[in-house]
Short mmCIF file of C-alpha atoms in Angstrom, two decimals:
data_model
loop_
_atom_site.label_atom_id
_atom_site.label_comp_id
_atom_site.label_asym_id
_atom_site.label_seq_id
_atom_site.Cartn_x
_atom_site.Cartn_y
_atom_site.Cartn_z
CA UNK A 1 0.00 0.00 0.00
CA UNK A 2 1.34 3.43 -0.92
CA UNK A 3 2.22 5.78 1.99
CA UNK A 4 -0.33 8.42 0.88
CA UNK A 5 -3.14 5.87 0.71
CA UNK A 6 -2.14 4.46 4.10
CA UNK A 7 -2.21 7.91 5.71
CA UNK A 8 -5.58 8.72 4.14
CA UNK A 9 -7.04 5.44 5.35
CA UNK A 10 -5.63 6.10 8.83
CA UNK A 11 -7.17 9.55 8.95
CA UNK A 12 -10.58 8.19 7.85
CA UNK A 13 -10.41 5.48 10.51
CA UNK A 14 -9.49 8.00 13.23
CA UNK A 15 -12.33 10.30 12.17
CA UNK A 16 -14.79 7.43 12.25
CA UNK A 17 -13.58 6.44 15.70
CA UNK A 18 -13.86 9.99 17.09
CA UNK A 19 -17.19 10.88 15.50
CA UNK A 20 -19.43 9.16 18.09
CA UNK A 21 -17.71 11.06 20.92
CA UNK A 22 -18.10 14.45 19.23
CA UNK A 23 -21.71 13.73 18.35
CA UNK A 24 -22.52 12.80 21.95
CA UNK A 25 -21.74 16.31 23.19
CA UNK A 26 -24.65 18.73 23.36
CA UNK A 27 -24.63 22.50 23.57
CA UNK A 28 -25.96 22.46 27.12
CA UNK A 29 -22.90 20.47 28.27
CA UNK A 30 -20.46 23.17 27.15
CA UNK A 31 -19.85 26.38 29.05
CA UNK A 32 -18.19 29.18 27.14
CA UNK A 33 -17.43 32.76 28.16
CA UNK A 34 -18.93 35.64 26.21
CA UNK A 35 -18.06 35.85 22.53
CA UNK A 36 -17.66 39.65 22.46
CA UNK A 37 -13.92 39.52 23.17
CA UNK A 38 -10.87 37.28 22.90
CA UNK A 39 -10.24 35.59 26.26
CA UNK A 40 -6.67 35.42 27.55
CA UNK A 41 -7.06 34.19 31.12
CA UNK A 42 -6.84 37.66 32.64
CA UNK A 43 -3.45 38.65 31.20
CA UNK A 44 -2.95 42.18 29.87
CA UNK A 45 -0.15 44.44 28.80
CA UNK A 46 -0.45 47.93 30.25
CA UNK A 47 1.16 50.92 28.55
CA UNK A 48 3.04 52.93 31.18
CA UNK A 49 4.32 55.84 29.10
CA UNK A 50 7.50 56.45 27.17
CA UNK A 51 6.55 53.63 24.81
CA UNK A 52 7.03 51.02 27.55
CA UNK A 53 4.68 48.31 28.84
CA UNK A 54 4.29 45.92 31.77
CA UNK A 55 2.44 42.63 32.19
CA UNK A 56 -0.55 42.18 34.51
CA UNK A 57 -2.99 39.36 35.25
CA UNK A 58 -6.39 39.37 36.95
CA UNK A 59 -7.17 36.44 39.26
CA UNK A 60 -10.60 35.77 40.75
CA UNK A 61 -13.62 38.03 40.80
CA UNK A 62 -15.11 40.18 43.51
CA UNK A 63 -15.93 43.67 44.66
CA UNK A 64 -12.78 43.85 46.82
CA UNK A 65 -9.78 44.37 44.57
CA UNK A 66 -6.09 44.07 45.46
CA UNK A 67 -3.04 45.05 43.39
CA UNK A 68 0.18 43.23 44.40
CA UNK A 69 3.62 44.85 44.27
CA UNK A 70 6.47 42.34 44.29
CA UNK A 71 9.85 42.80 45.89
CA UNK A 72 13.43 42.30 44.81
CA UNK A 73 13.99 44.82 43.44
CA UNK A 74 13.91 42.87 40.20
CA UNK A 75 12.01 39.76 41.35
CA UNK A 76 8.55 39.07 39.91
CA UNK A 77 4.91 38.18 40.63
CA UNK A 78 5.43 34.42 40.87
CA UNK A 79 6.14 34.26 44.58
CA UNK A 80 2.61 35.61 45.14
CA UNK A 81 1.04 32.49 43.58
CA UNK A 82 0.06 31.20 47.02
CA UNK A 83 -2.48 34.05 47.17
CA UNK A 84 -4.60 32.14 44.65
CA UNK A 85 -5.59 29.61 47.32
CA UNK A 86 -6.72 32.26 49.80
CA UNK A 87 -8.07 35.44 48.18
CA UNK A 88 -10.44 34.27 45.38
CA UNK A 89 -12.25 31.73 47.64
CA UNK A 90 -13.06 34.68 49.89
CA UNK A 91 -14.52 36.74 47.05
CA UNK A 92 -11.43 38.90 46.57
CA UNK A 93 -10.16 39.81 43.12
CA UNK A 94 -6.45 40.46 42.80
CA UNK A 95 -3.92 41.45 40.18
CA UNK A 96 -0.41 40.24 39.49
CA UNK A 97 1.96 42.74 37.95
CA UNK A 98 5.61 42.41 36.92
CA UNK A 99 7.45 45.70 37.24
CA UNK A 100 9.42 47.04 34.28
CA UNK A 101 12.41 44.82 33.43
CA UNK A 102 11.00 41.93 35.49
CA UNK A 103 10.10 38.51 34.07
CA UNK A 104 6.97 39.02 31.95
CA UNK A 105 7.32 42.75 31.34
CA UNK A 106 9.36 44.70 28.82
CA UNK A 107 13.15 44.37 29.14
CA UNK A 108 14.53 47.84 28.55
CA UNK A 109 17.92 47.16 30.15
CA UNK A 110 17.96 50.91 30.78
CA UNK A 111 19.16 51.77 34.32
CA UNK A 112 18.02 55.37 33.91
CA UNK A 113 14.45 54.07 34.28
CA UNK A 114 15.15 52.23 37.54
CA UNK A 115 14.30 54.95 40.04
CA UNK A 116 11.92 55.04 42.98
CA UNK A 117 10.03 57.96 41.46
CA UNK A 118 9.49 56.31 38.06
CA UNK A 119 8.43 52.98 39.56
CA UNK A 120 5.93 54.84 41.77
CA UNK A 121 4.39 56.51 38.73
CA UNK A 122 4.43 53.14 36.98
CA UNK A 123 2.08 51.81 39.68
CA UNK A 124 -0.30 54.68 38.95
CA UNK A 125 -0.14 53.94 35.22
CA UNK A 126 -1.03 50.32 35.97
CA UNK A 127 -3.94 51.43 38.16
CA UNK A 128 -5.27 53.59 35.34
CA UNK A 129 -4.76 50.86 32.77
CA UNK A 130 -6.66 48.32 34.87
CA UNK A 131 -9.41 50.80 35.70
CA UNK A 132 -8.97 50.35 39.45
CA UNK A 133 -10.22 52.84 42.03
CA UNK A 134 -10.82 52.49 45.76
CA UNK A 135 -8.71 49.36 45.73
CA UNK A 136 -6.24 47.79 48.16
CA UNK A 137 -2.53 48.02 47.44
CA UNK A 138 -0.29 45.33 48.93
CA UNK A 139 3.44 45.79 48.68
CA UNK A 140 5.96 43.24 49.92
CA UNK A 141 9.60 44.09 50.69
CA UNK A 142 10.77 46.52 47.94
CA UNK A 143 7.12 46.49 46.87
CA UNK A 144 6.30 47.80 50.37
CA UNK A 145 8.58 50.77 49.72
CA UNK A 146 6.66 51.46 46.51
CA UNK A 147 3.35 51.06 48.36
CA UNK A 148 4.40 53.75 50.84
CA UNK A 149 5.50 56.04 48.03
CA UNK A 150 2.27 55.44 46.11
CA UNK A 151 0.11 56.17 49.16
CA UNK A 152 1.93 59.43 49.79
CA UNK A 153 1.36 60.59 46.21
CA UNK A 154 -1.89 58.94 45.06
CA UNK A 155 -3.78 57.80 48.15
CA UNK A 156 -7.06 59.29 46.90
CA UNK A 157 -7.41 56.11 44.82
CA UNK A 158 -6.85 53.72 47.73
CA UNK A 159 -9.36 51.99 49.95
CA UNK A 160 -6.58 50.50 52.02
CA UNK A 161 -2.86 49.81 52.18
CA UNK A 162 -0.87 46.73 53.21
CA UNK A 163 2.86 47.13 53.88
CA UNK A 164 4.26 43.63 54.16
CA UNK A 165 7.79 43.05 55.48
CA UNK A 166 9.23 46.50 54.77
CA UNK A 167 10.50 49.22 57.09
CA UNK A 168 10.02 52.95 56.49
CA UNK A 169 13.66 53.69 55.66
CA UNK A 170 16.67 52.00 54.10
CA UNK A 171 18.69 52.88 57.20
CA UNK A 172 16.23 50.93 59.38
CA UNK A 173 16.62 47.89 57.15
CA UNK A 174 20.44 48.05 57.12
CA UNK A 175 20.55 48.54 60.89
CA UNK A 176 18.50 45.40 61.52
CA UNK A 177 20.24 43.19 58.97
CA UNK A 178 23.59 44.34 60.36
CA UNK A 179 22.46 43.17 63.79
CA UNK A 180 21.60 39.80 62.26
CA UNK A 181 25.03 39.64 60.62
CA UNK A 182 26.75 40.43 63.92
CA UNK A 183 25.30 37.18 65.25
CA UNK A 184 27.07 35.08 62.60
CA UNK A 185 30.20 33.13 63.62
CA UNK A 186 33.38 35.18 63.31
CA UNK A 187 34.67 32.90 60.54
CA UNK A 188 31.54 33.52 58.46
CA UNK A 189 31.78 37.28 58.93
CA UNK A 190 35.41 37.21 57.88
CA UNK A 191 34.62 35.25 54.74
CA UNK A 192 31.81 37.64 53.82
CA UNK A 193 34.16 40.59 54.27
CA UNK A 194 36.78 38.90 52.11
CA UNK A 195 34.44 38.77 49.10
CA UNK A 196 32.99 42.21 49.78
CA UNK A 197 36.41 43.85 50.01
CA UNK A 198 37.35 42.18 46.73
CA UNK A 199 34.05 43.38 45.21
CA UNK A 200 33.12 39.78 44.41
CA UNK A 201 29.65 39.58 45.94
CA UNK A 202 28.47 37.76 42.82
CA UNK A 203 30.90 34.89 43.53
CA UNK A 204 29.01 31.59 44.03
CA UNK A 205 30.82 31.05 47.35
CA UNK A 206 29.57 34.40 48.67
CA UNK A 207 26.05 33.70 47.42
CA UNK A 208 26.13 30.28 49.12
CA UNK A 209 27.04 31.94 52.42
CA UNK A 210 24.15 34.37 52.01
CA UNK A 211 21.75 31.52 51.35
CA UNK A 212 22.90 29.34 54.24
CA UNK A 213 23.28 32.01 56.91
CA UNK A 214 20.70 34.64 55.92
CA UNK A 215 18.15 33.45 53.38
CA UNK A 216 17.34 30.06 54.96
CA UNK A 217 16.71 31.69 58.34
CA UNK A 218 15.43 35.21 57.61
CA UNK A 219 13.97 35.00 54.07
CA UNK A 220 12.11 31.66 54.11
CA UNK A 221 12.40 29.03 56.84
CA UNK A 222 10.86 26.16 54.86
CA UNK A 223 13.01 23.38 53.43
CA UNK A 224 12.72 23.04 50.53
CA UNK A 225 11.50 26.49 49.51
CA UNK A 226 8.01 26.56 47.96
CA UNK A 227 8.06 26.29 44.17
CA UNK A 228 6.68 29.83 43.55
CA UNK A 229 9.40 31.36 45.72
CA UNK A 230 12.15 29.34 44.06
CA UNK A 231 10.99 30.14 40.51
CA UNK A 232 10.61 33.83 41.30
CA UNK A 233 14.09 34.14 42.76
CA UNK A 234 15.57 32.02 39.95
CA UNK A 235 14.32 34.68 37.55
CA UNK A 236 15.52 37.61 39.66
CA UNK A 237 16.93 40.48 37.56
CA UNK A 238 20.11 41.12 39.53
CA UNK A 239 21.00 44.16 37.42
CA UNK A 240 17.88 45.99 38.66
CA UNK A 241 18.67 44.84 42.21
CA UNK A 242 22.25 46.11 42.07
CA UNK A 243 21.22 49.54 40.77
CA UNK A 244 18.50 50.07 43.36
CA UNK A 245 19.64 48.07 46.41
CA UNK A 246 23.37 47.56 46.04
CA UNK A 247 25.72 44.58 46.07
CA UNK A 248 23.92 42.48 48.67
CA UNK A 249 21.28 42.36 51.40
CA UNK A 250 23.76 43.83 53.88
CA UNK A 251 23.81 47.28 52.37
CA UNK A 252 21.68 49.91 50.66
CA UNK A 253 24.30 51.55 48.48
CA UNK A 254 22.17 51.96 45.35
CA UNK A 255 19.38 54.40 44.64
CA UNK A 256 17.53 53.26 47.76
CA UNK A 257 20.33 54.77 49.86
CA UNK A 258 18.99 57.56 52.02
CA UNK A 259 15.35 56.66 51.40
CA UNK A 260 13.44 57.62 54.57
CA UNK A 261 9.68 58.10 55.02
CA UNK A 262 9.34 57.85 58.81
CA UNK A 263 8.41 61.54 59.14
CA UNK A 264 5.88 61.28 56.30
CA UNK A 265 3.89 58.27 57.56
CA UNK A 266 1.28 60.46 59.37
CA UNK A 267 0.28 61.79 55.93
CA UNK A 268 -1.13 58.36 55.06
CA UNK A 269 -4.82 58.57 55.99
CA UNK A 270 -6.22 55.33 54.52
CA UNK A 271 -6.64 52.14 56.57
CA UNK A 272 -3.23 50.51 56.77
CA UNK A 273 -1.98 47.09 57.85
CA UNK A 274 1.72 46.53 58.47
CA UNK A 275 2.89 42.91 58.49
CA UNK A 276 6.18 41.58 59.82
CA UNK A 277 7.79 38.54 61.38
CA UNK A 278 10.06 37.58 64.23
CA UNK A 279 12.71 36.16 61.88
CA UNK A 280 12.43 38.84 59.20
CA UNK A 281 15.23 40.89 57.66
CA UNK A 282 13.10 43.82 58.77
CA UNK A 283 12.79 44.64 62.45
CA UNK A 284 9.28 43.62 63.61
CA UNK A 285 9.36 46.55 66.02
CA UNK A 286 9.57 48.85 62.99
CA UNK A 287 6.36 47.26 61.66
CA UNK A 288 4.63 47.96 64.97
CA UNK A 289 5.93 51.53 65.08
CA UNK A 290 4.79 52.24 61.51
CA UNK A 291 1.25 51.19 62.38
CA UNK A 292 1.15 53.78 65.18
CA UNK A 293 2.33 56.59 62.91
CA UNK A 294 -0.18 56.28 60.06
CA UNK A 295 -3.64 57.69 60.73
CA UNK A 296 -5.55 54.39 60.78
CA UNK A 297 -2.98 51.67 61.30
CA UNK A 298 -2.78 48.21 62.74
CA UNK A 299 0.02 45.64 62.74
CA UNK A 300 0.38 41.89 62.65
CA UNK A 301 3.63 40.15 63.55
CA UNK A 302 4.31 36.47 62.93
CA UNK A 303 5.93 34.73 65.88
CA UNK A 304 7.37 31.89 63.79
CA UNK A 305 7.74 33.24 60.24
CA UNK A 306 10.30 35.18 58.24
CA UNK A 307 10.41 37.59 55.29
CA UNK A 308 8.15 35.14 53.44
CA UNK A 309 5.72 34.61 56.31
CA UNK A 310 3.10 34.25 53.56
CA UNK A 311 4.58 30.75 53.23
CA UNK A 312 6.34 29.79 56.47
CA UNK A 313 3.47 31.07 58.67
CA UNK A 314 0.86 30.86 55.95
CA UNK A 315 -2.39 30.24 57.80
CA UNK A 316 -1.78 33.06 60.27
CA UNK A 317 -0.54 35.46 57.58
CA UNK A 318 -3.63 35.05 55.45
CA UNK A 319 -6.01 35.03 58.41
CA UNK A 320 -4.66 38.47 59.37
CA UNK A 321 -4.68 39.73 55.78
CA UNK A 322 -8.20 38.53 55.02
CA UNK A 323 -9.55 39.95 58.27
CA UNK A 324 -8.14 43.34 57.24
CA UNK A 325 -9.40 43.17 53.65
CA UNK A 326 -12.90 42.18 54.79
CA UNK A 327 -13.00 44.69 57.63
#
């Protein structure tokens, strides 16, 4: 039998085999979304000015809406994936968003765009693009810095603010992480200094020390790390991090240096929740203090969690967050 005839016969046989299954389906068994648009699972590109764009994604549906600001700087939305199991079941709609030069968004590779002021205005462009108003803004770590900045400039659009695992100044952060470092064995401190003095903080040996002595204790205490956290940090744009933060977690020598909003916190008038943890890089006492300085603040501190208390003290983290969002 010729190959063409064999293939034709095979196709006819497959069609005959499949036909009864297709015919058995009825219209009432199929649920389709509306036909007036192309459906993309909630993903959208938002134009943010200057010809640039960022990626966003809507998850869930509800009258309470939350926009998430990821940390890093230069990480991405993926470490927030655990929110999918907690917010939508409680009727809360939320939005992922990768900041410029992060995973799903445009890669400009232009350090002149990596400033606190421009990223703050980027959040407002995203809000406008998504059509959000009277929404909750949740910022974690570096995203918490942006959340503070956004509230000070655009709080008329906010229903509430969540500052998760971020102090109100870079000096506060460095002070606390330096205290953590002082508790390391002398040999570890000496090795860290060796690489720092040689300006080799990107050396795998230095990064391994960071992971073993800092990240495993004060970033996420689970072993192994949850998949969303691991994938997010695997895709971390270190160039953005270096420009804004500096060489490592032990310093703020980049554009975040000198950032301080302690005196401005009383200007934030919307309901605010600060969230911290006993084993965080950020001092939990700073989280408590921040809540007393904003006009309508409250704080929640995990007794067992770390910087990613959303995973290593998950039930308590989301119980506190949901209570605030539904309050």
